[in-house]
Amino acid sequence: QRPSGGGAAWDAGYTTTSFFLDYVERQAPTPSPGFVKSLAATLTTTSWNKSVITTLNARGMTVEQLWTEYKAWLGAPIGGGGNPPPDPPPPVTTTLPFSDRTNVTFTGASQTSNYHVWASGFAAGAKLLIWLHGDGKYEHDNPTSSYVFGGTNGLVAQARARGYIVVSAKTPDTSGSITWWESGQNRSNYLAALLEHLATGYGVDRTKTVIAGYSDGAQQSAQFFMAHQWQKLEAGGLVIPIAGGEAPDNNPAYSAAVKSKVRLHWAVGSNDTAANSSEGFGARESAEYGEQWFRQRGFRTSLQLISGRGHDLSGMFGGIVAAQLDLGM
């Protein structure tokens, strides 16, 4: 229970401090999402000093200023007393285990496939990043390789350090080449069902959903998911097509909310053109057209041309995605 009036001082015991830190993170006029987690992470490498709180809260306020504001919010004098407002709502109920798992079977939209998930150490309120593999699904079949997921610079380490549960979703395509773009609309229905399963099962922050993908995974993210299932990101999100990302195959009637809350970033090698492709796929042309198409319809977009690189971006995916996560939704 919250101490009467919030307590005598911000550091007067675990319970008093816990409710105070919860106020800083979630209840203050300008909340500081991830504040407690960042505080804990900082103190693994930094000696304790109360100025750390000043550095990490969204408004740069001192702990004394925050405590005074907190007491006023409770309607209590600085010395204690007063009746606090009702406690925050109960924690979100989660149904999925916060552990790292591979080849988890999932069925949705009458399609079945599997996914890998890196969720150990997280809890409800974490953010979610879904990765869509490229042609050949090498990264999904080799999740420890530094090609995409493995190593300190890999996508898993980089995204987890920024508060994201990472999921590698395998396409439910089972015929011929295993791709995300064949029967693209149908695959987007599966992806939407998987996203909903993960978001509710882990109780994630729905305002910070990220869908990123390489090659045909990039095509799925921009051309199909953002054409047929864009409502799943209406609370807020980030789409990162890498080495691809064609414009939608229809003309969706996007809401003002999704245009204001979803950002899209394309990354592609400057030499990744149809002329340089043995298959005739112009990833650069697709990316440039996709970025222009979304920008003209009012989305916030950006395009990153990686100098001197073709379709092979081995080892670069973690850095590309991390840079965008740091910029926010």
Tab-separated table of C-alpha atoms in Angstrom:
chain	number	residue	atom	x	y	z
A	1	GLN	CA	0.000	0.000	0.000
A	2	ARG	CA	1.141	3.524	-0.710
A	3	PRO	CA	2.195	5.191	2.559
A	4	SER	CA	-0.125	7.890	3.855
A	5	GLY	CA	0.529	11.079	1.936
A	6	GLY	CA	3.153	9.271	-0.126
A	7	GLY	CA	5.661	9.031	2.736
A	8	ALA	CA	8.006	11.309	4.620
A	9	ALA	CA	10.825	11.439	2.042
A	10	TRP	CA	11.463	10.001	-1.394
A	11	ASP	CA	14.101	7.564	-0.085
A	12	ALA	CA	12.283	6.593	3.121
A	13	GLY	CA	12.027	2.883	2.364
A	14	TYR	CA	11.306	0.534	-0.505
A	15	THR	CA	7.543	1.074	-0.678
A	16	THR	CA	7.747	4.864	-0.548
A	17	THR	CA	10.450	4.943	-3.214
A	18	SER	CA	8.668	2.421	-5.447
A	19	PHE	CA	5.480	4.482	-5.640
A	20	PHE	CA	7.535	7.631	-6.198
A	21	LEU	CA	9.517	6.101	-9.078
A	22	ASP	CA	6.284	4.818	-10.597
A	23	TYR	CA	5.014	8.414	-10.550
A	24	VAL	CA	8.128	9.648	-12.369
A	25	GLU	CA	7.824	6.942	-15.040
A	26	ARG	CA	4.055	6.843	-15.649
A	27	GLN	CA	2.045	9.480	-13.767
A	28	ALA	CA	3.978	12.760	-14.021
A	29	PRO	CA	2.676	15.519	-16.356
A	30	THR	CA	5.461	14.483	-18.732
A	31	PRO	CA	6.054	10.767	-18.092
A	32	SER	CA	9.471	9.131	-18.489
A	33	PRO	CA	8.815	5.762	-20.202
A	34	GLY	CA	11.464	3.188	-19.323
A	35	PHE	CA	12.823	5.392	-16.506
A	36	VAL	CA	13.044	2.637	-13.869
A	37	LYS	CA	14.660	0.180	-16.260
A	38	SER	CA	17.155	2.817	-17.418
A	39	LEU	CA	17.928	3.685	-13.795
A	40	ALA	CA	18.620	0.043	-12.981
A	41	ALA	CA	20.776	-0.385	-16.096
A	42	THR	CA	22.772	2.783	-15.383
A	43	LEU	CA	23.556	1.662	-11.849
A	44	THR	CA	25.228	-1.499	-13.082
A	45	THR	CA	28.071	0.658	-14.412
A	46	THR	CA	27.744	3.960	-12.538
A	47	SER	CA	28.234	4.694	-8.846
A	48	TRP	CA	25.085	5.924	-7.125
A	49	ASN	CA	24.459	9.647	-7.111
A	50	LYS	CA	21.006	11.182	-6.996
A	51	SER	CA	21.945	13.309	-10.025
A	52	VAL	CA	21.417	10.131	-12.083
A	53	ILE	CA	17.674	10.659	-11.557
A	54	THR	CA	17.999	14.185	-12.943
A	55	THR	CA	19.778	12.851	-16.016
A	56	LEU	CA	17.232	10.133	-16.757
A	57	ASN	CA	13.828	11.730	-16.199
A	58	ALA	CA	12.179	13.309	-19.230
A	59	ARG	CA	12.287	16.887	-17.900
A	60	GLY	CA	15.707	16.884	-16.262
A	61	MET	CA	14.201	17.708	-12.843
A	62	THR	CA	16.083	17.119	-9.601
A	63	VAL	CA	14.814	14.438	-7.267
A	64	GLU	CA	13.759	17.165	-4.796
A	65	GLN	CA	11.703	18.924	-7.478
A	66	LEU	CA	10.087	15.652	-8.489
A	67	TRP	CA	9.281	14.806	-4.860
A	68	THR	CA	7.654	18.196	-4.299
A	69	GLU	CA	5.586	17.733	-7.466
A	70	TYR	CA	4.652	14.184	-6.434
A	71	LYS	CA	3.415	15.350	-3.022
A	72	ALA	CA	1.366	18.087	-4.663
A	73	TRP	CA	-0.089	15.513	-7.069
A	74	LEU	CA	-1.153	13.442	-4.072
A	75	GLY	CA	-2.724	16.515	-2.495
A	76	ALA	CA	-0.491	16.074	0.525
A	77	PRO	CA	1.755	18.534	2.382
A	78	ILE	CA	5.474	17.995	1.979
A	79	GLY	CA	5.729	16.671	5.528
A	80	GLY	CA	3.130	13.920	5.002
A	81	GLY	CA	-0.606	13.456	5.520
A	82	GLY	CA	-3.401	13.812	3.001
A	83	ASN	CA	-5.274	11.171	1.056
A	84	PRO	CA	-3.578	9.756	-2.059
A	85	PRO	CA	-5.495	9.197	-5.273
A	86	PRO	CA	-6.532	5.650	-6.197
A	87	ASP	CA	-3.703	3.260	-6.910
A	88	PRO	CA	-2.803	2.569	-10.557
A	89	PRO	CA	-4.760	-0.153	-12.350
A	90	PRO	CA	-3.650	-3.755	-11.734
A	91	PRO	CA	-0.795	-5.166	-13.810
A	92	VAL	CA	-1.477	-6.430	-17.322
A	93	THR	CA	-2.164	-10.156	-17.464
A	94	THR	CA	0.337	-11.945	-19.698
A	95	THR	CA	0.000	-15.417	-21.198
A	96	LEU	CA	3.355	-15.996	-22.891
A	97	PRO	CA	6.589	-16.917	-21.072
A	98	PHE	CA	9.301	-14.290	-20.819
A	99	SER	CA	12.036	-16.598	-22.040
A	100	ASP	CA	14.062	-17.174	-25.204
A	101	ARG	CA	12.458	-19.834	-27.427
A	102	THR	CA	12.997	-21.131	-30.947
A	103	ASN	CA	10.644	-22.671	-33.505
A	104	VAL	CA	7.460	-21.846	-31.620
A	105	THR	CA	4.491	-22.997	-33.699
A	106	PHE	CA	1.746	-20.475	-34.377
A	107	THR	CA	-1.455	-20.704	-36.403
A	108	GLY	CA	-3.344	-17.603	-37.486
A	109	ALA	CA	-5.510	-16.533	-40.438
A	110	SER	CA	-5.768	-20.248	-41.393
A	111	GLN	CA	-1.972	-20.470	-41.845
A	112	THR	CA	0.710	-22.126	-39.724
A	113	SER	CA	4.404	-21.383	-39.297
A	114	ASN	CA	6.853	-20.758	-36.465
A	115	TYR	CA	8.818	-17.994	-34.813
A	116	HIS	CA	11.859	-17.468	-32.602
A	117	VAL	CA	11.561	-15.085	-29.672
A	118	TRP	CA	14.114	-13.428	-27.404
A	119	ALA	CA	12.087	-12.282	-24.374
A	120	SER	CA	14.140	-13.290	-21.327
A	121	GLY	CA	14.487	-10.587	-18.692
A	122	PHE	CA	11.487	-8.597	-19.893
A	123	ALA	CA	8.051	-8.024	-18.379
A	124	ALA	CA	4.722	-6.527	-19.409
A	125	GLY	CA	5.186	-3.069	-20.880
A	126	ALA	CA	8.209	-4.012	-23.002
A	127	LYS	CA	8.345	-3.057	-26.664
A	128	LEU	CA	8.057	-5.475	-29.588
A	129	LEU	CA	10.135	-5.839	-32.767
A	130	ILE	CA	9.159	-8.405	-35.407
A	131	TRP	CA	11.770	-9.304	-38.045
A	132	LEU	CA	10.772	-10.702	-41.434
A	133	HIS	CA	13.509	-12.744	-43.122
A	134	GLY	CA	14.785	-12.259	-46.654
A	135	ASP	CA	14.638	-14.746	-49.528
A	136	GLY	CA	16.081	-18.071	-48.442
A	137	LYS	CA	15.300	-17.322	-44.758
A	138	TYR	CA	18.990	-17.767	-43.881
A	139	GLU	CA	18.780	-15.667	-40.727
A	140	HIS	CA	15.754	-17.566	-39.444
A	141	ASP	CA	17.459	-20.907	-40.040
A	142	ASN	CA	20.682	-19.608	-38.431
A	143	PRO	CA	19.526	-17.411	-35.532
A	144	THR	CA	22.906	-17.357	-33.772
A	145	SER	CA	24.790	-16.173	-36.867
A	146	SER	CA	26.140	-12.618	-36.857
A	147	TYR	CA	24.575	-12.224	-40.300
A	148	VAL	CA	21.495	-10.701	-38.623
A	149	PHE	CA	20.746	-11.780	-35.060
A	150	GLY	CA	23.923	-12.958	-33.330
A	151	GLY	CA	26.802	-11.151	-31.652
A	152	THR	CA	27.090	-7.898	-29.748
A	153	ASN	CA	26.320	-5.884	-32.875
A	154	GLY	CA	23.543	-8.189	-33.993
A	155	LEU	CA	19.892	-7.276	-34.104
A	156	VAL	CA	18.969	-9.181	-30.939
A	157	ALA	CA	21.573	-7.543	-28.693
A	158	GLN	CA	21.002	-4.088	-30.147
A	159	ALA	CA	17.200	-4.208	-29.900
A	160	ARG	CA	17.130	-5.839	-26.465
A	161	ALA	CA	19.420	-3.110	-25.125
A	162	ARG	CA	16.731	-0.643	-26.188
A	163	GLY	CA	13.883	-2.448	-24.452
A	164	TYR	CA	12.572	-4.586	-27.316
A	165	ILE	CA	11.459	-8.186	-27.288
A	166	VAL	CA	12.725	-9.537	-30.626
A	167	VAL	CA	10.794	-12.014	-32.759
A	168	SER	CA	11.924	-13.647	-35.995
A	169	ALA	CA	8.778	-14.644	-37.879
A	170	LYS	CA	8.987	-17.317	-40.562
A	171	THR	CA	6.598	-16.913	-43.466
A	172	PRO	CA	3.781	-19.487	-43.621
A	173	ASP	CA	4.515	-19.944	-47.319
A	174	THR	CA	5.146	-23.661	-47.995
A	175	SER	CA	5.133	-23.808	-51.793
A	176	GLY	CA	8.248	-23.415	-53.946
A	177	SER	CA	10.504	-20.586	-52.776
A	178	ILE	CA	9.704	-19.674	-49.175
A	179	THR	CA	8.911	-15.957	-49.328
A	180	TRP	CA	6.889	-13.223	-47.673
A	181	TRP	CA	5.805	-11.606	-50.941
A	182	GLU	CA	4.077	-14.522	-52.683
A	183	SER	CA	0.351	-14.329	-51.775
A	184	GLY	CA	1.441	-11.179	-50.003
A	185	GLN	CA	-1.960	-10.086	-48.747
A	186	ASN	CA	-2.639	-13.504	-47.255
A	187	ARG	CA	0.782	-13.465	-45.580
A	188	SER	CA	0.000	-10.030	-44.130
A	189	ASN	CA	-3.126	-11.515	-42.528
A	190	TYR	CA	-0.962	-14.146	-40.841
A	191	LEU	CA	1.516	-11.503	-39.707
A	192	ALA	CA	-1.295	-9.402	-38.231
A	193	ALA	CA	-2.589	-12.395	-36.288
A	194	LEU	CA	0.911	-13.157	-35.010
A	195	LEU	CA	1.444	-9.541	-33.977
A	196	GLU	CA	-1.810	-9.587	-32.008
A	197	HIS	CA	-0.870	-12.885	-30.364
A	198	LEU	CA	2.511	-11.534	-29.263
A	199	ALA	CA	1.286	-8.076	-28.240
A	200	THR	CA	-1.460	-9.394	-25.985
A	201	GLY	CA	0.500	-12.412	-24.761
A	202	TYR	CA	3.427	-10.269	-23.619
A	203	GLY	CA	1.394	-7.180	-22.692
A	204	VAL	CA	3.662	-4.977	-24.789
A	205	ASP	CA	3.595	-1.210	-25.259
A	206	ARG	CA	1.390	-0.964	-28.348
A	207	THR	CA	2.621	2.550	-29.131
A	208	LYS	CA	6.089	1.251	-30.031
A	209	THR	CA	5.622	-1.718	-32.346
A	210	VAL	CA	8.390	-2.208	-34.920
A	211	ILE	CA	8.194	-4.287	-38.090
A	212	ALA	CA	11.515	-4.645	-39.893
A	213	GLY	CA	12.484	-6.933	-42.730
A	214	TYR	CA	15.088	-7.674	-45.358
A	215	SER	CA	14.551	-8.178	-49.106
A	216	ASP	CA	11.225	-9.997	-49.480
A	217	GLY	CA	10.614	-9.296	-45.789
A	218	ALA	CA	10.950	-5.617	-46.687
A	219	GLN	CA	8.434	-6.101	-49.480
A	220	GLN	CA	5.951	-7.628	-47.041
A	221	SER	CA	6.335	-4.815	-44.538
A	222	ALA	CA	5.689	-1.929	-46.948
A	223	GLN	CA	3.861	-3.369	-49.930
A	224	PHE	CA	1.452	-5.711	-48.153
A	225	PHE	CA	1.284	-5.208	-44.370
A	226	MET	CA	1.026	-1.437	-44.734
A	227	ALA	CA	-1.546	-1.993	-47.476
A	228	HIS	CA	-3.885	-4.421	-45.726
A	229	GLN	CA	-3.092	-4.487	-41.984
A	230	TRP	CA	-1.899	-0.956	-41.243
A	231	GLN	CA	-4.568	-0.579	-38.527
A	232	LYS	CA	-2.444	-2.856	-36.330
A	233	LEU	CA	0.054	0.008	-36.041
A	234	GLU	CA	-2.460	2.782	-35.470
A	235	ALA	CA	-1.394	3.198	-31.822
A	236	GLY	CA	2.129	3.979	-32.989
A	237	GLY	CA	4.961	2.198	-34.706
A	238	LEU	CA	8.004	2.052	-36.937
A	239	VAL	CA	8.420	0.165	-40.220
A	240	ILE	CA	11.957	-0.527	-41.487
A	241	PRO	CA	12.175	-2.091	-44.951
A	242	ILE	CA	15.786	-3.020	-45.781
A	243	ALA	CA	16.847	-3.776	-49.383
A	244	GLY	CA	13.344	-3.460	-50.758
A	245	GLY	CA	10.021	-2.020	-49.688
A	246	GLU	CA	7.754	-1.415	-52.654
A	247	ALA	CA	4.720	0.869	-52.392
A	248	PRO	CA	1.392	-0.837	-51.486
A	249	ASP	CA	-0.424	-2.900	-54.057
A	250	ASN	CA	-3.598	-0.891	-53.431
A	251	ASN	CA	-4.492	2.633	-52.299
A	252	PRO	CA	-5.460	2.401	-48.614
A	253	ALA	CA	-7.590	5.068	-46.956
A	254	TYR	CA	-5.103	5.716	-44.148
A	255	SER	CA	-6.331	7.395	-40.990
A	256	ALA	CA	-4.818	10.634	-39.736
A	257	ALA	CA	-3.728	8.747	-36.612
A	258	VAL	CA	-1.604	6.220	-38.470
A	259	LYS	CA	0.006	8.930	-40.578
A	260	SER	CA	1.005	10.862	-37.473
A	261	LYS	CA	2.065	7.905	-35.332
A	262	VAL	CA	3.857	5.619	-37.780
A	263	ARG	CA	7.260	6.396	-39.246
A	264	LEU	CA	8.915	4.491	-42.110
A	265	HIS	CA	12.644	4.215	-42.845
A	266	TRP	CA	14.146	2.513	-45.902
A	267	ALA	CA	17.772	1.343	-46.016
A	268	VAL	CA	19.280	-0.010	-49.232
A	269	GLY	CA	22.661	-0.406	-50.887
A	270	SER	CA	23.423	2.272	-53.460
A	271	ASN	CA	24.402	-0.477	-55.933
A	272	ASP	CA	21.374	-2.675	-55.209
A	273	THR	CA	19.732	-2.030	-58.571
A	274	ALA	CA	17.975	-4.138	-61.182
A	275	ALA	CA	20.984	-3.779	-63.453
A	276	ASN	CA	23.223	-5.357	-60.809
A	277	SER	CA	20.821	-8.160	-59.869
A	278	SER	CA	20.967	-11.631	-61.392
A	279	GLU	CA	17.225	-11.886	-60.759
A	280	GLY	CA	16.381	-8.444	-62.094
A	281	PHE	CA	15.109	-7.200	-58.709
A	282	GLY	CA	15.813	-3.511	-58.222
A	283	ALA	CA	15.791	-3.133	-54.461
A	284	ARG	CA	16.976	0.471	-54.695
A	285	GLU	CA	14.266	1.335	-57.218
A	286	SER	CA	11.645	-0.331	-54.985
A	287	ALA	CA	12.870	1.497	-51.897
A	288	GLU	CA	13.005	4.885	-53.589
A	289	TYR	CA	9.532	4.473	-55.037
A	290	GLY	CA	8.107	3.179	-51.755
A	291	GLU	CA	9.575	6.046	-49.735
A	292	GLN	CA	8.255	8.623	-52.195
A	293	TRP	CA	4.808	7.014	-52.269
A	294	PHE	CA	4.366	7.085	-48.483
A	295	ARG	CA	5.863	10.573	-48.153
A	296	GLN	CA	3.409	11.949	-50.695
A	297	ARG	CA	0.555	10.567	-48.601
A	298	GLY	CA	1.597	12.369	-45.451
A	299	PHE	CA	3.769	9.823	-43.627
A	300	ARG	CA	7.077	10.676	-41.998
A	301	THR	CA	9.682	8.863	-44.066
A	302	SER	CA	13.424	8.624	-44.601
A	303	LEU	CA	15.700	6.841	-47.059
A	304	GLN	CA	19.230	5.628	-46.296
A	305	LEU	CA	21.452	4.810	-49.282
A	306	ILE	CA	24.403	2.706	-48.124
A	307	SER	CA	27.335	3.746	-50.295
A	308	GLY	CA	29.066	1.073	-52.330
A	309	ARG	CA	26.899	-1.796	-51.110
A	310	GLY	CA	24.693	-4.104	-53.120
A	311	HIS	CA	22.058	-6.528	-51.879
A	312	ASP	CA	24.406	-8.178	-49.371
A	313	LEU	CA	24.267	-6.210	-46.104
A	314	SER	CA	25.652	-8.967	-43.898
A	315	GLY	CA	26.381	-7.809	-40.344
A	316	MET	CA	24.834	-4.367	-40.859
A	317	PHE	CA	21.241	-5.074	-39.849
A	318	GLY	CA	21.670	-4.557	-36.101
A	319	GLY	CA	23.229	-1.129	-36.608
A	320	ILE	CA	20.657	-0.017	-39.170
A	321	VAL	CA	17.755	-0.922	-36.914
A	322	ALA	CA	19.372	0.370	-33.699
A	323	ALA	CA	19.897	3.807	-35.220
A	324	GLN	CA	16.195	4.025	-36.020
A	325	LEU	CA	15.086	2.770	-32.609
A	326	ASP	CA	17.156	5.549	-31.063
A	327	LEU	CA	15.217	8.101	-33.133
A	328	GLY	CA	11.889	6.803	-31.820
A	329	MET	CA	8.544	6.344	-33.485
